[in-house]
Structures are given as structure tokens and as C-alpha cells.
């Protein structure tokens, strides 16, 4: 699978951009702040319905414009599809496939698949649990696009449940009558049911990803491992130890855990148990990577997770587009060459770099110069 053409309208710094793309390696080269990352960010958005740089859509719309449009022609074998997203901050986004009538944005998931590595990925190792949860959930959805609906359902149930808990906490603090919380049992069941599905997918992913990540790390930093990936669940050690793996078992564990913390939840007005409170613990050798891994080791760990994701998706379906956004400038010469050798044979590899010298020679291919909002093929 590869993107054969990218069109942008009022996206980030681009009023208009038309960029033909080839299979193999394409590098976008130009000074910082000229719009290189904006191009690959747009392709990443089509794959995940989110940006790797910001959490909201408003910054993606060019200043002064009401909406932005991302359109891409995607080729997979003999099949060609045109996918389009219209970003409308403050309103519902819209989507089209093959210029057909409007579909839901999440219906485009799976048409474009990407694995994107960027400087922000250092947060996978050094950052908060939310960064690692996002990594897991985006990869879960890339493997199975139907999980977008499960994630949406979970967020909806969590929001409703938190609203009920917050109202109960406010009433309690202000000395009012106790609220009728009989509906909380129903929301507990909903949260446990949808949460169990998400948990099961995450646990399966981690088990599948670990050997791939360990191999990738050994290729990037020989003798530096082994890696360890362990799930830390807010619902308790039964999940962490692998005693609860089936959806029904996970449902029962989540439901019991919610019952155990109900008093604290009512006092605090927030849901304390569920996938939204979990973490992925990364280990390097015998130590946790966070706080112990060096800067270079952290980079290699984050790279290994992305390369493992790439190998996993490639083994389970069409090969994803691999995006390396301003990565090589951050790596030492050894890691730079090893990474380039590992990705050079990808069906489509998109690279951004400030100068030509940052792109290893093995990544020969198409070059674009990006400057002043103009994208020029060299």
C-alpha cells in the first residue's frame, strides 16, 4: 500500500498543496519551520484521525480559514481509492471515500495505514502513561479498525459515568441530599463490558509485539537488551499476572474493581478504574526504562517500538507507510545507518530532514525541497 498523491487545502501552513508521491523512499528536505512535517502529519491524520503533534484539530486549520481538507489517492495492488477528510474545529468533521456521499470519519480507518516515528516519540519512554496508552490504542485500531468504535463507546460511557460521579460528589460536599446512584450499577456494567474488549486487545497486542520489539532493539543497539513490556492495570494484579485474559474474565475483574473503589470514586467524583488509568511498563534489562535508560537508549527503545509496529502490521496485512519525521538528526552515526538499512526496502518510506546530509545514502529516492510553503520536486 502506498499514497500516490496528497492534496491539502488550508491545512497548517498550506493554502493549497499538490504532491505526487512514488513508492520507495521520498525525502522532504528544507529548513525548519517551512512545512515539511505538515505534509507527513496530514498523511498520519488520515491513518489515525489524530495528529502526532497536537491533541485538537484547531491548530491544523490555516489561520483565517474555517476548515481544512486532506485528500489522498491510495494504491493497494490494482485497487485505487480516494479518501478525503474535512476538518471543522468546533463542529463534526466530514469524510468521503471515492468522492461518494458522506461517510463517518472513522469509516476511512484502514484505508491508509502508517507507522510514524518523530521526536515526540521519546515521550513513549520518558513521558506519562497517557502517551503509552495512546500508542497501544492507535496500534490496536490499525490492526482492527472496528476498535475505533469500541474506543469511542468507552469514552462515551466514561464521560457519562464521570458526570454522574461528579454530581454526586458536588451534592455531598454542599450538604445536599444524597443522590440516587442506582443507575451507577448500569454504568459499571457498560464500562466493564467495553473496557474488557479494549483490555483484551491491548494484552494480545503486547504479547505479539514484545518479540518484535526485542529483535528491533537488538538490531539498533546490539547487546543492549533484552526489552520487557508489562501491562499495569488499575483493576488489579489479576490482569497484570495474566490470570484474567478472556473478555468475560476481564469483565468480571473490572466490575469487581469498580465495586471496591466506589466510595472513593463518589468522594472524588471521577472513575478510578479502567483502561484509561492503565500503563505499559517498559523495561530495559532488569530496570524500568523510564528514569534509568540513557538518552540514546530511550531513543533506541522508542524506535524499536515503532519498528515492531511496522513489522506487525506488515505481517498482518498490507504494508504500512513508514514515516520518519526529523529522526536522523537526533541519532548518532551508528544508529542512523542501522535504522536506514532496516527501513530502506519498505514499500513507501517518507522522510523529513533539514539538510540532505541528514538523510543516509542508502535511502536514495525522490527528493522534494520544501521552502516558503512551496513543495518542489528536485
Tab-separated table of C-alpha atoms in Angstrom:
chain	number	residue	atom	x	y	z
A	1	UNK	CA	0.000	0.000	0.000
A	2	UNK	CA	1.253	3.488	-0.778
A	3	UNK	CA	-0.068	7.029	-1.091
A	4	UNK	CA	0.273	8.132	-4.720
A	5	UNK	CA	-0.960	11.715	-4.340
A	6	UNK	CA	-1.532	14.107	-1.445
A	7	UNK	CA	-3.732	17.206	-1.719
A	8	UNK	CA	-4.084	19.802	1.028
A	9	UNK	CA	-6.361	22.814	1.333
A	10	UNK	CA	-5.932	25.246	4.238
A	11	UNK	CA	-4.057	22.643	6.243
A	12	UNK	CA	-1.465	24.136	8.609
A	13	UNK	CA	0.742	26.481	6.550
A	14	UNK	CA	-0.592	25.370	3.170
A	15	UNK	CA	-3.356	27.264	1.402
A	16	UNK	CA	-3.012	24.658	-1.355
A	17	UNK	CA	-0.570	21.826	-1.966
A	18	UNK	CA	-0.485	19.060	-4.571
A	19	UNK	CA	2.221	16.456	-4.002
A	20	UNK	CA	2.610	13.383	-6.257
A	21	UNK	CA	4.245	10.531	-4.369
A	22	UNK	CA	6.094	7.428	-5.543
A	23	UNK	CA	6.641	4.041	-3.929
A	24	UNK	CA	10.007	3.664	-2.246
A	25	UNK	CA	11.787	6.460	-0.409
A	26	UNK	CA	10.694	10.100	-0.625
A	27	UNK	CA	12.538	12.767	1.362
A	28	UNK	CA	11.222	16.250	2.101
A	29	UNK	CA	14.210	18.490	2.739
A	30	UNK	CA	14.267	22.100	3.874
A	31	UNK	CA	14.943	24.430	6.797
A	32	UNK	CA	12.926	24.033	9.973
A	33	UNK	CA	9.588	25.805	10.046
A	34	UNK	CA	8.937	25.527	6.301
A	35	UNK	CA	6.192	22.883	6.383
A	36	UNK	CA	7.933	19.515	5.945
A	37	UNK	CA	6.295	17.932	8.961
A	38	UNK	CA	2.905	19.343	7.968
A	39	UNK	CA	2.926	17.083	4.894
A	40	UNK	CA	3.575	13.838	6.750
A	41	UNK	CA	1.321	14.925	9.604
A	42	UNK	CA	-1.560	15.091	7.129
A	43	UNK	CA	-0.946	11.521	5.965
A	44	UNK	CA	-0.689	10.378	9.569
A	45	UNK	CA	-4.016	12.064	10.308
A	46	UNK	CA	-5.732	10.027	7.586
A	47	UNK	CA	-4.459	6.862	9.255
A	48	UNK	CA	-5.346	7.669	12.868
A	49	UNK	CA	-7.815	10.602	12.819
A	50	UNK	CA	-5.365	12.466	15.013
A	51	UNK	CA	-2.136	14.421	14.915
A	52	UNK	CA	1.117	13.273	16.494
A	53	UNK	CA	1.843	16.903	17.420
A	54	UNK	CA	-1.377	18.358	18.869
A	55	UNK	CA	-4.458	16.931	20.582
A	56	UNK	CA	-7.061	19.189	18.921
A	57	UNK	CA	-7.937	19.950	15.301
A	58	UNK	CA	-7.978	23.750	15.542
A	59	UNK	CA	-4.188	24.202	15.066
A	60	UNK	CA	-4.403	22.123	11.879
A	61	UNK	CA	-6.549	24.713	10.106
A	62	UNK	CA	-4.650	27.529	8.424
A	63	UNK	CA	-5.083	30.850	10.199
A	64	UNK	CA	-8.083	32.708	8.809
A	65	UNK	CA	-9.696	29.619	7.246
A	66	UNK	CA	-12.819	27.892	8.529
A	67	UNK	CA	-11.850	24.352	7.622
A	68	UNK	CA	-9.031	22.227	6.265
A	69	UNK	CA	-9.164	19.405	3.746
A	70	UNK	CA	-6.805	16.430	3.444
A	71	UNK	CA	-7.215	14.274	0.360
A	72	UNK	CA	-5.079	11.311	-0.681
A	73	UNK	CA	-5.055	8.806	-3.514
A	74	UNK	CA	-4.138	5.396	-2.106
A	75	UNK	CA	-2.925	2.468	-4.183
A	76	UNK	CA	-3.017	-1.117	-2.978
A	77	UNK	CA	-2.176	-3.611	-5.684
A	78	UNK	CA	-4.606	-2.954	-8.528
A	79	UNK	CA	-7.011	-1.089	-6.276
A	80	UNK	CA	-7.031	2.694	-6.070
A	81	UNK	CA	-9.083	4.697	-3.573
A	82	UNK	CA	-9.510	8.389	-2.911
A	83	UNK	CA	-10.004	9.286	0.730
A	84	UNK	CA	-10.870	12.768	1.987
A	85	UNK	CA	-11.260	14.339	5.416
A	86	UNK	CA	-12.660	17.796	6.092
A	87	UNK	CA	-11.617	19.189	9.470
A	88	UNK	CA	-14.142	21.537	11.065
A	89	UNK	CA	-12.970	22.725	14.502
A	90	UNK	CA	-15.909	23.079	16.866
A	91	UNK	CA	-18.114	21.038	14.556
A	92	UNK	CA	-18.230	17.498	13.257
A	93	UNK	CA	-15.553	16.527	10.781
A	94	UNK	CA	-16.672	15.047	7.476
A	95	UNK	CA	-15.285	12.286	5.296
A	96	UNK	CA	-15.643	10.930	1.783
A	97	UNK	CA	-14.376	7.794	0.091
A	98	UNK	CA	-14.062	7.841	-3.704
A	99	UNK	CA	-15.997	11.117	-3.746
A	100	UNK	CA	-19.095	9.218	-2.615
A	101	UNK	CA	-21.704	10.569	-0.274
A	102	UNK	CA	-20.530	11.487	3.165
A	103	UNK	CA	-19.397	8.692	5.484
A	104	UNK	CA	-18.333	8.772	9.121
A	105	UNK	CA	-14.709	9.817	9.628
A	106	UNK	CA	-13.905	6.522	11.331
A	107	UNK	CA	-15.011	4.687	8.164
A	108	UNK	CA	-11.780	5.806	6.488
A	109	UNK	CA	-9.644	3.991	9.061
A	110	UNK	CA	-7.725	1.150	7.480
A	111	UNK	CA	-7.513	2.688	4.007
A	112	UNK	CA	-4.261	4.447	4.890
A	113	UNK	CA	-2.027	2.697	7.398
A	114	UNK	CA	1.080	4.393	8.720
A	115	UNK	CA	3.786	3.915	11.292
A	116	UNK	CA	5.165	7.307	12.209
A	117	UNK	CA	8.288	7.984	14.230
A	118	UNK	CA	9.012	11.548	15.335
A	119	UNK	CA	10.973	13.333	18.075
A	120	UNK	CA	7.759	13.412	20.122
A	121	UNK	CA	8.025	9.619	20.443
A	122	UNK	CA	10.686	9.983	23.104
A	123	UNK	CA	7.671	10.507	25.375
A	124	UNK	CA	6.794	6.824	24.875
A	125	UNK	CA	9.712	6.049	27.169
A	126	UNK	CA	10.081	9.187	29.267
A	127	UNK	CA	6.543	10.565	29.298
A	128	UNK	CA	3.297	9.999	31.148
A	129	UNK	CA	1.160	6.826	30.909
A	130	UNK	CA	-1.218	8.592	28.512
A	131	UNK	CA	1.482	8.535	25.820
A	132	UNK	CA	1.832	4.773	26.091
A	133	UNK	CA	-1.932	4.204	26.196
A	134	UNK	CA	-2.266	6.220	23.009
A	135	UNK	CA	0.479	4.155	21.373
A	136	UNK	CA	-1.305	0.920	22.264
A	137	UNK	CA	-4.753	2.097	21.212
A	138	UNK	CA	-3.655	3.546	17.881
A	139	UNK	CA	-1.887	0.302	17.044
A	140	UNK	CA	-4.883	-1.756	18.198
A	141	UNK	CA	-7.054	0.295	15.850
A	142	UNK	CA	-4.588	-0.024	12.977
A	143	UNK	CA	-4.766	-3.811	13.400
A	144	UNK	CA	-8.557	-3.802	13.650
A	145	UNK	CA	-10.346	-0.596	12.528
A	146	UNK	CA	-13.554	-1.716	14.277
A	147	UNK	CA	-11.789	-0.885	17.535
A	148	UNK	CA	-12.309	2.802	16.761
A	149	UNK	CA	-15.971	2.274	17.629
A	150	UNK	CA	-15.051	0.412	20.817
A	151	UNK	CA	-12.735	3.228	21.892
A	152	UNK	CA	-15.456	5.775	21.121
A	153	UNK	CA	-18.006	3.790	23.136
A	154	UNK	CA	-15.599	3.571	26.060
A	155	UNK	CA	-15.001	7.326	26.045
A	156	UNK	CA	-18.755	7.963	25.900
A	157	UNK	CA	-19.533	5.621	28.820
A	158	UNK	CA	-16.619	7.020	30.840
A	159	UNK	CA	-17.859	10.566	30.293
A	160	UNK	CA	-21.403	9.695	31.378
A	161	UNK	CA	-20.182	7.843	34.425
A	162	UNK	CA	-17.859	10.663	35.439
A	163	UNK	CA	-20.705	13.151	35.086
A	164	UNK	CA	-22.818	11.095	37.485
A	165	UNK	CA	-19.958	10.742	39.965
A	166	UNK	CA	-19.132	14.447	39.793
A	167	UNK	CA	-22.754	15.378	40.514
A	168	UNK	CA	-22.799	13.015	43.482
A	169	UNK	CA	-19.537	14.450	44.809
A	170	UNK	CA	-20.812	18.042	44.479
A	171	UNK	CA	-24.056	17.205	46.267
A	172	UNK	CA	-22.144	15.558	49.059
A	173	UNK	CA	-19.723	18.463	49.510
A	174	UNK	CA	-22.522	21.016	49.657
A	175	UNK	CA	-24.539	19.082	52.213
A	176	UNK	CA	-27.405	18.289	49.909
A	177	UNK	CA	-29.456	15.132	49.863
A	178	UNK	CA	-27.699	12.032	48.681
A	179	UNK	CA	-28.311	11.363	45.014
A	180	UNK	CA	-29.962	8.220	43.730
A	181	UNK	CA	-26.996	6.258	42.421
A	182	UNK	CA	-28.920	3.177	41.328
A	183	UNK	CA	-28.027	3.939	37.707
A	184	UNK	CA	-24.337	3.702	38.616
A	185	UNK	CA	-24.643	-0.096	38.589
A	186	UNK	CA	-25.755	0.077	34.959
A	187	UNK	CA	-22.847	2.332	34.013
A	188	UNK	CA	-20.472	-0.005	35.849
A	189	UNK	CA	-21.634	-2.851	33.640
A	190	UNK	CA	-21.303	-0.789	30.478
A	191	UNK	CA	-17.809	0.394	31.419
A	192	UNK	CA	-16.672	-3.106	32.358
A	193	UNK	CA	-18.058	-4.625	29.159
A	194	UNK	CA	-16.484	-2.151	26.746
A	195	UNK	CA	-13.358	-1.847	28.876
A	196	UNK	CA	-12.872	-5.621	28.800
A	197	UNK	CA	-12.854	-5.565	24.994
A	198	UNK	CA	-10.244	-2.818	24.918
A	199	UNK	CA	-8.165	-4.561	27.610
A	200	UNK	CA	-8.223	-7.879	25.744
A	201	UNK	CA	-6.985	-6.201	22.580
A	202	UNK	CA	-4.198	-4.373	24.410
A	203	UNK	CA	-2.999	-7.538	26.162
A	204	UNK	CA	-2.960	-9.506	22.921
A	205	UNK	CA	-1.051	-6.707	21.231
A	206	UNK	CA	1.635	-6.569	23.929
A	207	UNK	CA	2.223	-10.324	23.773
A	208	UNK	CA	2.565	-10.164	19.984
A	209	UNK	CA	4.685	-7.017	19.966
A	210	UNK	CA	7.309	-7.982	22.560
A	211	UNK	CA	9.447	-10.380	20.474
A	212	UNK	CA	9.339	-7.977	17.520
A	213	UNK	CA	10.412	-5.034	19.681
A	214	UNK	CA	13.179	-7.057	21.307
A	215	UNK	CA	14.516	-8.050	17.877
A	216	UNK	CA	14.347	-4.467	16.600
A	217	UNK	CA	16.218	-3.170	19.648
A	218	UNK	CA	18.949	-5.766	19.175
A	219	UNK	CA	19.322	-4.630	15.556
A	220	UNK	CA	19.577	-0.980	16.593
A	221	UNK	CA	21.718	-1.449	19.712
A	222	UNK	CA	23.340	-4.916	19.711
A	223	UNK	CA	23.769	-6.371	23.177
A	224	UNK	CA	21.734	-3.648	24.842
A	225	UNK	CA	18.575	-5.563	25.747
A	226	UNK	CA	16.538	-7.523	26.420
A	227	UNK	CA	13.350	-5.494	26.419
A	228	UNK	CA	10.355	-6.135	28.625
A	229	UNK	CA	6.777	-4.975	28.100
A	230	UNK	CA	4.400	-5.429	31.028
A	231	UNK	CA	0.834	-4.223	31.453
A	232	UNK	CA	-0.054	-2.451	34.693
A	233	UNK	CA	-3.805	-2.468	35.159
A	234	UNK	CA	-5.748	-0.244	37.536
A	235	UNK	CA	-8.152	-3.167	38.001
A	236	UNK	CA	-5.531	-5.162	39.883
A	237	UNK	CA	-2.827	-7.782	39.650
A	238	UNK	CA	-5.085	-10.492	38.215
A	239	UNK	CA	-4.742	-8.713	34.891
A	240	UNK	CA	-1.029	-7.993	35.320
A	241	UNK	CA	-0.245	-11.636	36.144
A	242	UNK	CA	-2.237	-12.937	33.198
A	243	UNK	CA	-4.858	-14.654	35.354
A	244	UNK	CA	-7.612	-12.775	33.517
A	245	UNK	CA	-7.290	-12.906	29.729
A	246	UNK	CA	-10.681	-13.728	28.246
A	247	UNK	CA	-13.193	-10.937	27.758
A	248	UNK	CA	-15.561	-12.480	30.310
A	249	UNK	CA	-12.819	-12.810	32.910
A	250	UNK	CA	-11.687	-9.236	32.296
A	251	UNK	CA	-15.297	-8.053	32.566
A	252	UNK	CA	-15.671	-9.711	35.976
A	253	UNK	CA	-12.344	-8.275	37.194
A	254	UNK	CA	-13.257	-4.753	36.082
A	255	UNK	CA	-16.737	-4.974	37.583
A	256	UNK	CA	-15.372	-6.167	40.931
A	257	UNK	CA	-12.686	-3.472	40.952
A	258	UNK	CA	-15.265	-0.753	40.287
A	259	UNK	CA	-17.285	-2.011	43.239
A	260	UNK	CA	-14.246	-1.901	45.505
A	261	UNK	CA	-13.434	1.746	44.767
A	262	UNK	CA	-16.978	3.112	44.567
A	263	UNK	CA	-16.733	5.002	47.851
A	264	UNK	CA	-13.519	6.744	46.783
A	265	UNK	CA	-14.977	7.489	43.356
A	266	UNK	CA	-18.037	9.165	44.867
A	267	UNK	CA	-15.794	11.207	47.155
A	268	UNK	CA	-13.552	12.324	44.283
A	269	UNK	CA	-16.136	12.488	41.507
A	270	UNK	CA	-14.103	10.532	38.964
A	271	UNK	CA	-13.720	6.977	37.664
A	272	UNK	CA	-10.615	5.408	39.203
A	273	UNK	CA	-10.572	2.017	37.476
A	274	UNK	CA	-10.427	1.108	33.797
A	275	UNK	CA	-8.206	1.129	30.713
A	276	UNK	CA	-7.996	4.937	30.881
A	277	UNK	CA	-5.967	4.574	34.109
A	278	UNK	CA	-3.605	1.806	32.994
A	279	UNK	CA	0.025	1.901	31.879
A	280	UNK	CA	2.507	-0.020	29.781
A	281	UNK	CA	5.693	-0.606	31.782
A	282	UNK	CA	8.825	-0.634	29.629
A	283	UNK	CA	11.858	-2.467	30.950
A	284	UNK	CA	15.421	-2.492	29.669
A	285	UNK	CA	17.231	-5.447	31.106
A	286	UNK	CA	16.268	-5.660	34.777
A	287	UNK	CA	15.383	-1.982	35.184
A	288	UNK	CA	12.450	0.180	34.149
A	289	UNK	CA	13.397	2.207	31.071
A	290	UNK	CA	11.785	5.359	32.441
A	291	UNK	CA	14.263	7.039	34.728
A	292	UNK	CA	17.093	4.575	34.059
A	293	UNK	CA	17.629	4.424	30.287
A	294	UNK	CA	20.113	6.903	28.828
A	295	UNK	CA	19.044	9.354	26.154
A	296	UNK	CA	20.422	7.107	23.414
A	297	UNK	CA	18.835	4.004	24.919
A	298	UNK	CA	15.488	5.807	25.177
A	299	UNK	CA	15.682	6.781	21.504
A	300	UNK	CA	16.523	3.198	20.540
A	301	UNK	CA	13.647	1.884	22.670
A	302	UNK	CA	11.123	4.229	21.068
A	303	UNK	CA	12.458	3.344	17.618
A	304	UNK	CA	12.216	-0.361	18.429
A	305	UNK	CA	8.555	0.018	19.396
A	306	UNK	CA	7.781	1.750	16.102
A	307	UNK	CA	9.772	-0.733	14.024
A	308	UNK	CA	7.999	-3.582	15.806
A	309	UNK	CA	4.669	-1.930	14.992
A	310	UNK	CA	5.711	-1.722	11.363
A	311	UNK	CA	6.675	-5.403	11.211
A	312	UNK	CA	3.458	-6.423	12.969
A	313	UNK	CA	1.186	-4.511	10.589
A	314	UNK	CA	3.143	-5.715	7.579
A	315	UNK	CA	2.769	-9.339	8.697
A	316	UNK	CA	-0.988	-8.968	9.215
A	317	UNK	CA	-1.980	-7.185	6.013
A	318	UNK	CA	-0.866	-4.525	3.582
A	319	UNK	CA	2.462	-2.881	4.308
A	320	UNK	CA	2.014	0.482	6.061
A	321	UNK	CA	3.625	3.735	5.006
A	322	UNK	CA	6.650	4.320	7.213
A	323	UNK	CA	7.152	7.964	8.183
A	324	UNK	CA	10.416	9.188	9.733
A	325	UNK	CA	9.864	12.792	10.748
A	326	UNK	CA	13.127	14.602	11.538
A	327	UNK	CA	14.538	11.453	13.115
A	328	UNK	CA	18.023	11.077	11.662
A	329	UNK	CA	19.352	14.374	13.026
A	330	UNK	CA	18.663	13.063	16.544
A	331	UNK	CA	20.639	9.826	16.120
A	332	UNK	CA	24.335	9.099	16.292
A	333	UNK	CA	26.036	7.795	13.137
A	334	UNK	CA	25.770	4.143	14.119
A	335	UNK	CA	22.057	4.194	14.918
A	336	UNK	CA	21.377	6.353	11.857
A	337	UNK	CA	22.919	3.805	9.488
A	338	UNK	CA	21.307	0.820	11.215
A	339	UNK	CA	17.864	2.412	11.049
A	340	UNK	CA	18.307	3.362	7.386
A	341	UNK	CA	19.308	-0.188	6.477
A	342	UNK	CA	16.276	-1.606	8.300
A	343	UNK	CA	13.727	0.583	6.519
A	344	UNK	CA	15.256	1.078	3.068
A	345	UNK	CA	13.251	-1.730	1.456
A	346	UNK	CA	9.864	-0.505	2.673
A	347	UNK	CA	7.102	-0.163	0.085
A	348	UNK	CA	6.836	3.553	0.899
A	349	UNK	CA	9.113	5.463	3.268
A	350	UNK	CA	8.621	9.197	3.840
A	351	UNK	CA	11.482	11.113	5.445
A	352	UNK	CA	11.780	14.730	6.564
A	353	UNK	CA	15.145	16.366	7.159
A	354	UNK	CA	16.565	19.865	7.491
A	355	UNK	CA	19.529	19.153	5.189
A	356	UNK	CA	20.391	16.485	2.630
A	357	UNK	CA	23.283	15.238	4.736
A	358	UNK	CA	20.834	14.086	7.428
A	359	UNK	CA	19.366	11.509	5.016
A	360	UNK	CA	21.588	8.399	4.811
A	361	UNK	CA	22.822	7.500	1.338
A	362	UNK	CA	21.068	4.120	1.418
A	363	UNK	CA	17.746	5.997	1.380
A	364	UNK	CA	18.159	7.143	-2.200
A	365	UNK	CA	14.912	8.052	-3.925
A	366	UNK	CA	12.687	11.009	-4.689
A	367	UNK	CA	13.607	14.376	-3.164
A	368	UNK	CA	11.396	17.384	-2.567
A	369	UNK	CA	12.619	20.799	-1.475
A	370	UNK	CA	10.249	22.493	0.970
A	371	UNK	CA	10.576	26.239	1.479
A	372	UNK	CA	8.201	29.147	1.967
A	373	UNK	CA	5.128	26.973	1.604
A	374	UNK	CA	6.299	25.589	-1.745
A	375	UNK	CA	6.977	21.896	-2.358
A	376	UNK	CA	9.287	21.423	-5.345
A	377	UNK	CA	10.410	18.116	-6.779
A	378	UNK	CA	14.173	18.023	-7.388
